[in-house]
PDB file of C-alpha atoms in Angstrom:
ATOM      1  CA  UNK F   1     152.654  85.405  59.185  1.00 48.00           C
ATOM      2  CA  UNK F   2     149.936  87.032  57.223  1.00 53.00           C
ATOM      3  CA  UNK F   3     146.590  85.836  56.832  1.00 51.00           C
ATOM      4  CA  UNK F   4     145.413  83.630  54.141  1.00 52.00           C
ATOM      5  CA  UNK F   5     143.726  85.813  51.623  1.00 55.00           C
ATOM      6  CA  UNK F   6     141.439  83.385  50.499  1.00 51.00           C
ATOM      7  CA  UNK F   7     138.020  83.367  52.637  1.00 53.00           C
ATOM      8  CA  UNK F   8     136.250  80.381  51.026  1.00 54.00           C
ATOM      9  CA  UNK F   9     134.870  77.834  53.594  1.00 49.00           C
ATOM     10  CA  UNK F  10     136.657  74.959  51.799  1.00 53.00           C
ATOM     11  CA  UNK F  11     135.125  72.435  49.640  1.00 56.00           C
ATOM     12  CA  UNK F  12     131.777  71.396  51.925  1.00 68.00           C
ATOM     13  CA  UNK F  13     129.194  72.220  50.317  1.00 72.00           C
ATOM     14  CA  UNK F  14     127.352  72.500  53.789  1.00 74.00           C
ATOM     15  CA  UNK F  15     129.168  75.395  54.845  1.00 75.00           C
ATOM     16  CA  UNK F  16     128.936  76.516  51.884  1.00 74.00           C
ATOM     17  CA  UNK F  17     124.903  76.289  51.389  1.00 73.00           C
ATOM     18  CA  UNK F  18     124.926  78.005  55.168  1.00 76.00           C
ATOM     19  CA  UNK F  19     126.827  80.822  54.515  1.00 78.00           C
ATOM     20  CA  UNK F  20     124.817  81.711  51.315  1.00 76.00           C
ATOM     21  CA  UNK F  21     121.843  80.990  53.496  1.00 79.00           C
ATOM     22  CA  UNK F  22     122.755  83.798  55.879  1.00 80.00           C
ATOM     23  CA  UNK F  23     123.791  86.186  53.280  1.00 80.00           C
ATOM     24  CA  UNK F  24     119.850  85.428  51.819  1.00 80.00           C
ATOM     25  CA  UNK F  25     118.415  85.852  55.201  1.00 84.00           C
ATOM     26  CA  UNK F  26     120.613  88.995  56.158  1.00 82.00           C
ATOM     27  CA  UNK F  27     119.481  90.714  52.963  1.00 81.00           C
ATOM     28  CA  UNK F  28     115.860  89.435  53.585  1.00 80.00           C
ATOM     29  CA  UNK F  29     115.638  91.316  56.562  1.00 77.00           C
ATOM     30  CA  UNK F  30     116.979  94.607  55.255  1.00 80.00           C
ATOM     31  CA  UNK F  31     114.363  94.400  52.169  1.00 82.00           C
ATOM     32  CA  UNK F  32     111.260  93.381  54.686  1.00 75.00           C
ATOM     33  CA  UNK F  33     112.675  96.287  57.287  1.00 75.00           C
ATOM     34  CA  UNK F  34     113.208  98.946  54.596  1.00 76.00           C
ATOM     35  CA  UNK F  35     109.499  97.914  53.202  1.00 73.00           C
ATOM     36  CA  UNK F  36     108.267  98.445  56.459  1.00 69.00           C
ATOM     37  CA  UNK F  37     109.924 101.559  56.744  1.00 72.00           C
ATOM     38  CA  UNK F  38     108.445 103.140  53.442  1.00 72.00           C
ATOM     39  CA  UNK F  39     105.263 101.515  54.553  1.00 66.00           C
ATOM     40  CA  UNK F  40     104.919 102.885  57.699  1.00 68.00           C
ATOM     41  CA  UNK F  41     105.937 106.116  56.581  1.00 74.00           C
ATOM     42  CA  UNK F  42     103.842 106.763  53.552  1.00 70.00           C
ATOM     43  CA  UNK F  43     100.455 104.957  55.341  1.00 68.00           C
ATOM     44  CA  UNK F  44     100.671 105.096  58.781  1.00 68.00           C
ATOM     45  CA  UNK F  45      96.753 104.092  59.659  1.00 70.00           C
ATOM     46  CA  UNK F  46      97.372 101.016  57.409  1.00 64.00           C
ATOM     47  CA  UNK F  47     100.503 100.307  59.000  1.00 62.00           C
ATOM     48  CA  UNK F  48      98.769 100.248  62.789  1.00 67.00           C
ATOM     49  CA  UNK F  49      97.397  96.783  62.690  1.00 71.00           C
ATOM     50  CA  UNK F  50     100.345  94.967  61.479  1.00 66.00           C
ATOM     51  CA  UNK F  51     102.097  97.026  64.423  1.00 65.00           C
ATOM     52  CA  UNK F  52      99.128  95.731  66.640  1.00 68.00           C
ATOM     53  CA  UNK F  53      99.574  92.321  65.767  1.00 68.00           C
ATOM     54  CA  UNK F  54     103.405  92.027  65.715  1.00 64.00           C
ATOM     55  CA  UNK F  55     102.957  93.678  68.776  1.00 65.00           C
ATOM     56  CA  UNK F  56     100.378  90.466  70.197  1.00 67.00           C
ATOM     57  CA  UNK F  57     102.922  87.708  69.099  1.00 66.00           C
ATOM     58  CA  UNK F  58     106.128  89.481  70.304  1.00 68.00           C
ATOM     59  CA  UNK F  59     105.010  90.486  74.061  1.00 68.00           C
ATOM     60  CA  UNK F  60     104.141  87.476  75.179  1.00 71.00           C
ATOM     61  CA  UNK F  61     108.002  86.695  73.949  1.00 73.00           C
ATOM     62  CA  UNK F  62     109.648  89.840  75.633  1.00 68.00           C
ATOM     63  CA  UNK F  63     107.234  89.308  78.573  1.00 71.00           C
ATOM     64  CA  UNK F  64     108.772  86.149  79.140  1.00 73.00           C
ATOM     65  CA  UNK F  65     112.342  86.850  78.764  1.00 70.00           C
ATOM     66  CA  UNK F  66     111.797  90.233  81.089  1.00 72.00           C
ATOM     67  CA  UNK F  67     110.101  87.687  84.290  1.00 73.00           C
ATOM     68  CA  UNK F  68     113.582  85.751  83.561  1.00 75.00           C
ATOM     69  CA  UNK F  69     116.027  88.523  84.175  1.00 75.00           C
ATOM     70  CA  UNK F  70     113.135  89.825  86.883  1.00 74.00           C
ATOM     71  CA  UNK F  71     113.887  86.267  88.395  1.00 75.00           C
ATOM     72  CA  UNK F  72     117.822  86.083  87.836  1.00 79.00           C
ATOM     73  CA  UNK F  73     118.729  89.485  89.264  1.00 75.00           C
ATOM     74  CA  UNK F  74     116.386  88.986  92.129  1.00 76.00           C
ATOM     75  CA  UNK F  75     118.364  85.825  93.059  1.00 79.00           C
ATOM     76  CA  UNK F  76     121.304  87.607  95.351  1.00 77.00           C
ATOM     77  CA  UNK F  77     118.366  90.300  96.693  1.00 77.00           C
ATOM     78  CA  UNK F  78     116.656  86.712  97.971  1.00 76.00           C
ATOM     79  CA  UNK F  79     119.619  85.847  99.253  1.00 80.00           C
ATOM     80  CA  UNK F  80     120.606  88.894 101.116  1.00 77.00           C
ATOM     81  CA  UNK F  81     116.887  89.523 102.539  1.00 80.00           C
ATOM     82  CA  UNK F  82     117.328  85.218 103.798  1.00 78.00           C
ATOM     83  CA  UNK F  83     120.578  86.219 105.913  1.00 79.00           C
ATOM     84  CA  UNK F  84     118.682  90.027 106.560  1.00 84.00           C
ATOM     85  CA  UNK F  85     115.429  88.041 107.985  1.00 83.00           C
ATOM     86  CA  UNK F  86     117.722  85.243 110.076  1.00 84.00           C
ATOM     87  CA  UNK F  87     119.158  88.622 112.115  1.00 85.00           C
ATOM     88  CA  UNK F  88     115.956  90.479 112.552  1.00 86.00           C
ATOM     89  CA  UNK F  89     114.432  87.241 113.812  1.00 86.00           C
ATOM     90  CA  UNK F  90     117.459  86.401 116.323  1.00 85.00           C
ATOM     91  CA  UNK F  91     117.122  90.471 117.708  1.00 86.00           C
ATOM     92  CA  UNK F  92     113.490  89.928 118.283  1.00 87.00           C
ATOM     93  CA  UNK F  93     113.631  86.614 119.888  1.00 85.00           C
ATOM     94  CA  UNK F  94     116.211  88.198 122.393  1.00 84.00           C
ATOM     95  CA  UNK F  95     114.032  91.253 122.888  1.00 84.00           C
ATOM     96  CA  UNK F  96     111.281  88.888 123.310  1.00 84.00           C
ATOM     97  CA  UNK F  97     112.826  86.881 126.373  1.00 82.00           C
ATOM     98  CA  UNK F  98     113.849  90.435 127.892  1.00 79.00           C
ATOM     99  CA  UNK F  99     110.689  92.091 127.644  1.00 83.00           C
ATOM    100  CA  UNK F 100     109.109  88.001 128.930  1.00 80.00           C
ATOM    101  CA  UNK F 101     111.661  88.912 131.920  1.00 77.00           C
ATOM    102  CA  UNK F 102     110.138  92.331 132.801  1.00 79.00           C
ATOM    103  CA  UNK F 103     106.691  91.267 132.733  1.00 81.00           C
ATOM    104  CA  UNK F 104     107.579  88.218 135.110  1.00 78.00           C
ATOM    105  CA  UNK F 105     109.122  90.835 137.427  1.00 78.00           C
ATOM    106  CA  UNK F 106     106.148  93.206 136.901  1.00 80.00           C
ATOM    107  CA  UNK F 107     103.566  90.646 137.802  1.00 79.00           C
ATOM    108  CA  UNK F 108     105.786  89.913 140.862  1.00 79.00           C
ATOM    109  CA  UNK F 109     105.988  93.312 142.057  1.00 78.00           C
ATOM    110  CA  UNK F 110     102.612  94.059 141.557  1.00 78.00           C
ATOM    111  CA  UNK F 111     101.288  90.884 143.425  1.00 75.00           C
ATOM    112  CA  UNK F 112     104.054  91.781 146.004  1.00 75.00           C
ATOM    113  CA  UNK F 113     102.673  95.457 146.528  1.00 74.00           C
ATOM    114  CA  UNK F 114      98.820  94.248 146.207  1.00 73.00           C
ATOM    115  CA  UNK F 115      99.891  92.002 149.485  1.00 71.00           C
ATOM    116  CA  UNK F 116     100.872  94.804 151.390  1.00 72.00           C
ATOM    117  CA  UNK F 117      98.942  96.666 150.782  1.00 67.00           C
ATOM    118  CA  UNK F 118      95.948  94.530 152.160  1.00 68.00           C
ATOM    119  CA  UNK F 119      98.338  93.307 154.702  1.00 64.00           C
ATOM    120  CA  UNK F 120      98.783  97.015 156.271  1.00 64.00           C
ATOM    121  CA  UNK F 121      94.951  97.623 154.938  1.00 61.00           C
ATOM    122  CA  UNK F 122      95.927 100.853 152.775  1.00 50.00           C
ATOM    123  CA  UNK F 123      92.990 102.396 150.972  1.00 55.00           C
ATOM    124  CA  UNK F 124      93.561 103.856 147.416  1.00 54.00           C
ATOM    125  CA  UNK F 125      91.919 107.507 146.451  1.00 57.00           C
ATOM    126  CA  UNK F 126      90.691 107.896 143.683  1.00 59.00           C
ATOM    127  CA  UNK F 127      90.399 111.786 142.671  1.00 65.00           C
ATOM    128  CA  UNK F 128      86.698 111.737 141.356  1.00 76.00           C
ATOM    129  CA  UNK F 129      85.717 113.760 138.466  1.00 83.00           C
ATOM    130  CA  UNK F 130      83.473 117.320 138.661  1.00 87.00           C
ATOM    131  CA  UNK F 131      83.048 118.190 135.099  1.00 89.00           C
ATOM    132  CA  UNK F 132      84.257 117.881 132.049  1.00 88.00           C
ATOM    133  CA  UNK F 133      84.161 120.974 129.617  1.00 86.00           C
ATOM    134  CA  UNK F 134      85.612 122.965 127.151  1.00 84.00           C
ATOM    135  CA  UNK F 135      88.811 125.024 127.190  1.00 84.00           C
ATOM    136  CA  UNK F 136      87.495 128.254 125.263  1.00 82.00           C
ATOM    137  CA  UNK F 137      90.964 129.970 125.389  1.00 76.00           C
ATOM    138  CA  UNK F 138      94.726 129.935 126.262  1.00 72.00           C
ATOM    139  CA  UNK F 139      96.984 132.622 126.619  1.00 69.00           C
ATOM    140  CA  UNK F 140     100.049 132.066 123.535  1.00 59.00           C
ATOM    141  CA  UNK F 141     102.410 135.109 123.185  1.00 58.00           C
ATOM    142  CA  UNK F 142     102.417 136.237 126.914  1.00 62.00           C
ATOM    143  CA  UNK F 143     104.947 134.982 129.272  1.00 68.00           C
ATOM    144  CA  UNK F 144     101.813 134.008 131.455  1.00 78.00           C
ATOM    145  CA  UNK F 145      99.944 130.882 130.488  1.00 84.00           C
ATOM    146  CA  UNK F 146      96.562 130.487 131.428  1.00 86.00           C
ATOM    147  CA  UNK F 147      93.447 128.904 129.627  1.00 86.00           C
ATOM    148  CA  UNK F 148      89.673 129.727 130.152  1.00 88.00           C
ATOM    149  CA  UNK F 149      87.526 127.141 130.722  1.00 89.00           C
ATOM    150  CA  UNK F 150      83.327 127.334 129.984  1.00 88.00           C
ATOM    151  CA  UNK F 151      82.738 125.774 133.386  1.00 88.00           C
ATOM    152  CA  UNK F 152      82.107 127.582 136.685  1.00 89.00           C
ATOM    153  CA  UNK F 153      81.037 127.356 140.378  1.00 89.00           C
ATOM    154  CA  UNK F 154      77.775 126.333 139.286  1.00 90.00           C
ATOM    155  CA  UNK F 155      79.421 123.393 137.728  1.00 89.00           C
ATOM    156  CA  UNK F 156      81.086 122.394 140.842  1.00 90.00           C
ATOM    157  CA  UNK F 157      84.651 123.879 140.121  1.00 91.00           C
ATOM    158  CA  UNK F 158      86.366 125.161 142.697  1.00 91.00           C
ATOM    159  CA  UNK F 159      89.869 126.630 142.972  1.00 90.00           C
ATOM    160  CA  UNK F 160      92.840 124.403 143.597  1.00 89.00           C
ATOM    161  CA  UNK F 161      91.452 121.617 141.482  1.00 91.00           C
ATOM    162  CA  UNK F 162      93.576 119.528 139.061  1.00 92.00           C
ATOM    163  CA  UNK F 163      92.747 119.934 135.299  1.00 92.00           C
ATOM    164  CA  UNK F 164      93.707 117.026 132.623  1.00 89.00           C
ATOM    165  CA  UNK F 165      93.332 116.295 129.399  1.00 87.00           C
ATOM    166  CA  UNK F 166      93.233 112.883 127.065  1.00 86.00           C
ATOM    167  CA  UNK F 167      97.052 113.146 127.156  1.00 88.00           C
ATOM    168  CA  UNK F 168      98.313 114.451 130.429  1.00 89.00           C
ATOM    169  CA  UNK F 169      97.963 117.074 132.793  1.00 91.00           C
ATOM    170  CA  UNK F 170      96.923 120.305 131.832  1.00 91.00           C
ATOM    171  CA  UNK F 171      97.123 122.117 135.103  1.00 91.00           C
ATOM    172  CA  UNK F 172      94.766 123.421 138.390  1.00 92.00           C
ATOM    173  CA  UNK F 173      91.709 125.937 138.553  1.00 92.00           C
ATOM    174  CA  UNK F 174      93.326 129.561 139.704  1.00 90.00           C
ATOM    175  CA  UNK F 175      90.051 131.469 139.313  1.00 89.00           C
ATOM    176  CA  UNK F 176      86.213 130.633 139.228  1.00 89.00           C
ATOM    177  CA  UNK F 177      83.373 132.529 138.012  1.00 88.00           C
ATOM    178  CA  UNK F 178      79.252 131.670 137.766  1.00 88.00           C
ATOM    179  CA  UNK F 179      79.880 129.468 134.740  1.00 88.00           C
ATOM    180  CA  UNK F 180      83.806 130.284 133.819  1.00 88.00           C
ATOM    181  CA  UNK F 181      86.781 129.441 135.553  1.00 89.00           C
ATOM    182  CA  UNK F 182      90.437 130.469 134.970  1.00 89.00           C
ATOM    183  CA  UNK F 183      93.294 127.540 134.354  1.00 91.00           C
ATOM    184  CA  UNK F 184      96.852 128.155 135.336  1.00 91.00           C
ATOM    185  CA  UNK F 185      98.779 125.964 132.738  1.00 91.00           C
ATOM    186  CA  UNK F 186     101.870 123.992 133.801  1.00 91.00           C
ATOM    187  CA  UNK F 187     104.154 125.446 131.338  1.00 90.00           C
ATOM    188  CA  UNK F 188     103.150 129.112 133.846  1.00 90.00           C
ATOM    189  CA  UNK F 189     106.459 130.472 135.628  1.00 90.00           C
ATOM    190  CA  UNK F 190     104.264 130.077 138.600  1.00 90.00           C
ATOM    191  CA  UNK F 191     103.027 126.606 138.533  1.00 91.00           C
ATOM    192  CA  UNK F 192     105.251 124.089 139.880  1.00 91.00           C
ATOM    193  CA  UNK F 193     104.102 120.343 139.966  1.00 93.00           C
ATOM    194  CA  UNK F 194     105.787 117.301 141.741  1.00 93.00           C
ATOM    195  CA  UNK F 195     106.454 114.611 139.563  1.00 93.00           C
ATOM    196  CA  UNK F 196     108.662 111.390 139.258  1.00 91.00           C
ATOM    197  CA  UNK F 197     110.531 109.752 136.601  1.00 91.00           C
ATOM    198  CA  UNK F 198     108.743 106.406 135.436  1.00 89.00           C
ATOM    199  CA  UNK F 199     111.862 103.866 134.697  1.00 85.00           C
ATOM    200  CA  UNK F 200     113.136 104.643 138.417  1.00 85.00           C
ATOM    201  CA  UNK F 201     110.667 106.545 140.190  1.00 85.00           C
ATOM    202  CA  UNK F 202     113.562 109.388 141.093  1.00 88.00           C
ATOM    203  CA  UNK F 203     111.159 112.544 142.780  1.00 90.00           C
ATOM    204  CA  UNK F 204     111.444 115.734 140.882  1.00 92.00           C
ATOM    205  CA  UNK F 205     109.999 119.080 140.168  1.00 93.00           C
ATOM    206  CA  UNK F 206     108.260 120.160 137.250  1.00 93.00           C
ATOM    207  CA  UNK F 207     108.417 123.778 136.947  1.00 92.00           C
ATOM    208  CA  UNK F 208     106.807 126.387 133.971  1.00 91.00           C
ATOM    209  CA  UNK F 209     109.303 128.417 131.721  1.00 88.00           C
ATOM    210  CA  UNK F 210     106.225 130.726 130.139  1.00 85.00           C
ATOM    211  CA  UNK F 211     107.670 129.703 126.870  1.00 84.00           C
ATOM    212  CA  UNK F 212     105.684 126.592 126.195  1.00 84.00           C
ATOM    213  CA  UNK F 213     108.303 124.529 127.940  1.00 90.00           C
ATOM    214  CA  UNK F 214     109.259 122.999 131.160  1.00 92.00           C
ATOM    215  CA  UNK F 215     112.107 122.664 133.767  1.00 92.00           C
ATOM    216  CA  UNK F 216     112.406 119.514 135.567  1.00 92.00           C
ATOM    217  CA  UNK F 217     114.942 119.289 138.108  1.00 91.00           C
ATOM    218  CA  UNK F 218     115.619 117.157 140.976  1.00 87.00           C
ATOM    219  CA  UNK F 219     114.933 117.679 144.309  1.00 84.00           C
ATOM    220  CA  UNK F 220     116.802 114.580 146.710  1.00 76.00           C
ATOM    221  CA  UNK F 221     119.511 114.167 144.537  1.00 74.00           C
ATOM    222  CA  UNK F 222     122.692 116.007 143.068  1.00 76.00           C
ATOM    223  CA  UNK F 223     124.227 115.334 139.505  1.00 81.00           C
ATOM    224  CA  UNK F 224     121.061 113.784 138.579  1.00 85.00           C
ATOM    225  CA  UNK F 225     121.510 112.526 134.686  1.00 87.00           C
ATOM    226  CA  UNK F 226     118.387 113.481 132.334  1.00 90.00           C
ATOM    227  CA  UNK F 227     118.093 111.312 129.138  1.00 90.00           C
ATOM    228  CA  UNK F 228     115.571 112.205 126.441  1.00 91.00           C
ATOM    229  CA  UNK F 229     112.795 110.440 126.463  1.00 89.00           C
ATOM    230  CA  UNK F 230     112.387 110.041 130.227  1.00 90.00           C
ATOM    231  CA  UNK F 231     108.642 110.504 131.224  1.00 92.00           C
ATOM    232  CA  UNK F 232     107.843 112.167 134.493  1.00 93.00           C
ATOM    233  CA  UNK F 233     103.785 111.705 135.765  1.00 92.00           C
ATOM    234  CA  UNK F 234     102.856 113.169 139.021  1.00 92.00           C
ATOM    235  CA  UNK F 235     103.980 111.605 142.108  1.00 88.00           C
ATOM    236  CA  UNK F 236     100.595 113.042 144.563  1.00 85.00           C
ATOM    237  CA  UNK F 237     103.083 114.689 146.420  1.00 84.00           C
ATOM    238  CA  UNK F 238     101.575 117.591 147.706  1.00 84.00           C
ATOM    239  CA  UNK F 239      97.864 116.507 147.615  1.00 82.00           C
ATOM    240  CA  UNK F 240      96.757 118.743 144.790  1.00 87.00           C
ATOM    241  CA  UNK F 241      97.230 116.240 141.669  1.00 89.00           C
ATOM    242  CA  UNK F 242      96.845 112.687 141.855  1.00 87.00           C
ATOM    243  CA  UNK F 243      99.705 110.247 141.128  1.00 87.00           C
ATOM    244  CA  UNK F 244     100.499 108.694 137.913  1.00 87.00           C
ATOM    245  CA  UNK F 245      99.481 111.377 135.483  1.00 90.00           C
ATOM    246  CA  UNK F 246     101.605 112.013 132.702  1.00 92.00           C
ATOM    247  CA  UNK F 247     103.258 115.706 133.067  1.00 93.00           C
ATOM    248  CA  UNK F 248     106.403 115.912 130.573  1.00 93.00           C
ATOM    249  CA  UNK F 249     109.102 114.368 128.684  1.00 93.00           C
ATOM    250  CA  UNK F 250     112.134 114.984 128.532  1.00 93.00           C
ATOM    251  CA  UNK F 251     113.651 116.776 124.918  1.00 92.00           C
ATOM    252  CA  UNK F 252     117.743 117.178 125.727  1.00 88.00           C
ATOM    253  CA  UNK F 253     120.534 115.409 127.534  1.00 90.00           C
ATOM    254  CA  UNK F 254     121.136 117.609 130.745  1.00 88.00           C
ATOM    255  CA  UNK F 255     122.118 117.165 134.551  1.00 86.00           C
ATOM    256  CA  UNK F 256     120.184 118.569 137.487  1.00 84.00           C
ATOM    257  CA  UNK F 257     117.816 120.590 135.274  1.00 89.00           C
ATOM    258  CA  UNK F 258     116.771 119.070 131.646  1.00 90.00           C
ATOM    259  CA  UNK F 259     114.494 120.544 129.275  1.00 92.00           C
ATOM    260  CA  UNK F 260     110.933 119.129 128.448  1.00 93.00           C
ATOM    261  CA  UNK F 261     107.946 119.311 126.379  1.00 92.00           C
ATOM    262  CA  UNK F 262     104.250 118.659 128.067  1.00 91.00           C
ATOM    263  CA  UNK F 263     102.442 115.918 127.151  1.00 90.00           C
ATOM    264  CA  UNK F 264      98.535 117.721 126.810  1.00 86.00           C
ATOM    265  CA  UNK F 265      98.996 121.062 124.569  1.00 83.00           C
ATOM    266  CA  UNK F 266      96.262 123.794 125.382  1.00 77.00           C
ATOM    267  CA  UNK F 267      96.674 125.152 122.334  1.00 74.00           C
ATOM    268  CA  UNK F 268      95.012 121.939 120.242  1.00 77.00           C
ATOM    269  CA  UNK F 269      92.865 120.260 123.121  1.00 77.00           C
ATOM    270  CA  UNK F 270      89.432 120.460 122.321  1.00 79.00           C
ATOM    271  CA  UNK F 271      88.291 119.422 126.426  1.00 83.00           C
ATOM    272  CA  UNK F 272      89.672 119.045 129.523  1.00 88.00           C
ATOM    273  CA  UNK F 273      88.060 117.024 133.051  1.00 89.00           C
ATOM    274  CA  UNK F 274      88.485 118.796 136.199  1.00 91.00           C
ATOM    275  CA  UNK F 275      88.654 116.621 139.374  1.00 88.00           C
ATOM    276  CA  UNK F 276      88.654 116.787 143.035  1.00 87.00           C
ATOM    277  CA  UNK F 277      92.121 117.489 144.828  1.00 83.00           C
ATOM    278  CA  UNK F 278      93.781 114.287 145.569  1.00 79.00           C
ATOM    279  CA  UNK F 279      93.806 114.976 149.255  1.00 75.00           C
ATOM    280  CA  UNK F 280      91.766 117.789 149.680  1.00 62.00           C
ATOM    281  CA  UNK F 281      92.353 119.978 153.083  1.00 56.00           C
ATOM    282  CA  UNK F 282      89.435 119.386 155.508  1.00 55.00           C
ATOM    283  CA  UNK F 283      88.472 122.671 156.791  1.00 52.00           C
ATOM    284  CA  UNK F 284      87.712 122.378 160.342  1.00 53.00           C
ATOM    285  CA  UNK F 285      84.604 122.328 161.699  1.00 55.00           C
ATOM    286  CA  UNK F 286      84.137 125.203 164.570  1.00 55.00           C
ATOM    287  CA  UNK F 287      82.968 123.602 168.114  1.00 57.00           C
ATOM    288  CA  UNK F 288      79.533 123.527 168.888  1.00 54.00           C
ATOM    289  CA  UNK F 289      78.712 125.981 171.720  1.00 55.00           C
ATOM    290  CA  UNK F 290      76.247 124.607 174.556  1.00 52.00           C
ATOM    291  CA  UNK F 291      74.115 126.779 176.724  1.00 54.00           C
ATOM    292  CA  UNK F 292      74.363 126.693 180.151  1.00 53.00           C
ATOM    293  CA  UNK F 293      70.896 125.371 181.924  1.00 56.00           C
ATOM    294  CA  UNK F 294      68.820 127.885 183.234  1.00 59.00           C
ATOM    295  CA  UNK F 295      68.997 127.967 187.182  1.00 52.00           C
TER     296      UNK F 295
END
């Protein structure tokens, strides 16, 4: 059925007043927008205040209205970061008990070995420190690594003696002048350093590639799985370096032989401390001769 052809709101007068109200209104607006237009166009410095003003009364309005939607749309965000908050919380609390469980068995191990070691009366050495001074030098595009050092004999330095750095070990004195001295690096194809791995204390060797690198391999047992990020400090095997002194970590996944990066890099270390041998060889003392008595 078609529609009615006749669009007159009916007989109330109330619709009928409204509807010619809106018409008034709608055509209102055009007029007072199409002023505005012309006006704005044809003056524009005149027309800047009444922009400035509408401007005050209206963004207090919009401002309003924009913090609403800000608040609406941020309602399932809330939400999510609740639920996102509840998770994180639970994973740290469980991490927190674990890591409460490690330092329980820490403190019990370390009470255990402070026991017996005073029980067996063991004496801890301490490598003592000669002289701490500045690495002038290092060797970078040769296949041999070495590093000068502006400290000599005079100085106390002496060859065979471990050289460290702020981060880890650096390596040991191979050659000593007046008031220079000459450091073979452990990342040299000739310096080889015995180290363990930290989580498990598995012995190893930690052995120069003259590339900036190092080999570390194991040395009691076969098929020996390398993880990266395993840290290997030096174990005092030996007697040269002492123990605990971070060497290398490990870069790649490997067996037997893994890949790592040293922890002190000549190239950017400012100064190094050399330090007495950990066990330094006695050298033994000749017998003392006695004279027969005179007859």
């Amino acid at each position: 059925m078609a529609p009615s052809r006749n669009r007159r709101p009916g007989f109330s007068r109330r619709a009928q007043y409204g509807l010619f109200l809106g018409y008034v209104i709608a055509v209102a607006g055009a007029i007072v927008a199409v002023v505005l237009l012309v006006f704005a166009t044809l003056n524009p410095p005149a027309f800047a205040p009444l922009r400035a003003a509408v401007a005050e009364v209206t963004t207090p309005i919009s401002s309003g209205f924009a913090g609403l939607g800000r608040g609406i749309a941020s309602i399932p965000t809330g939400i999510g970061n609740h639920f996102t908050v509840m998770q994180k919380n639970a994973a740290l609390r469980k991490e927190l008990e674990a890591n409460r469980a490690l330092l329980l068995r820490a403190r019990t191990l370390s009470y255990d070995n402070h026991r017996l070691k005073t029980l067996l009366h063991l004496r801890e050495r301490v490598a003592d420190p000669v002289v701490a001074a500045r690495l002038v030098s290092s060797s970078g595009s040769s296949t041999r690594r070495y590093a000068v050092l502006n400290a000599g004999s005079w100085q106390g330095v002496r060859i065979g003696q471990p050289v460290r750095g702020p981060e880890g070990l650096v390596g040991r004195i191979l050659e000593t002048g007046p008031n220079t001295a000459r450091v073979l690096l452990i990342t040299d194809p000739e310096s080889i350093v015995p180290v363990r791995r930290t989580r498990d204390g598995l012995p190893a060797l930690a052995a120069g590639r003259g590339d900036g690198m190092i080999d570390v391999r194991s040395v009691s047992v076969s098929n020996v799985a390398f993880e990266p990020g395993d840290v290997f400090v030096t174990s005092g095997t030996g007697g040269i370096y002492s123990p605990n002194v971070p060497v290398a970590r490990i870069v790649r996944r490997s067996r037997d032989t893994a890949l790592a990066r040293s922890f002190a890099q000549p190239d950017t270390l400012d100064f190094a401390l050399v330090q007495q041998g950990f066990m330094p060889i006695q050298q033994p003392t000749p017998p003392a001769t006695t004279t027969a008595p005179a007859p």
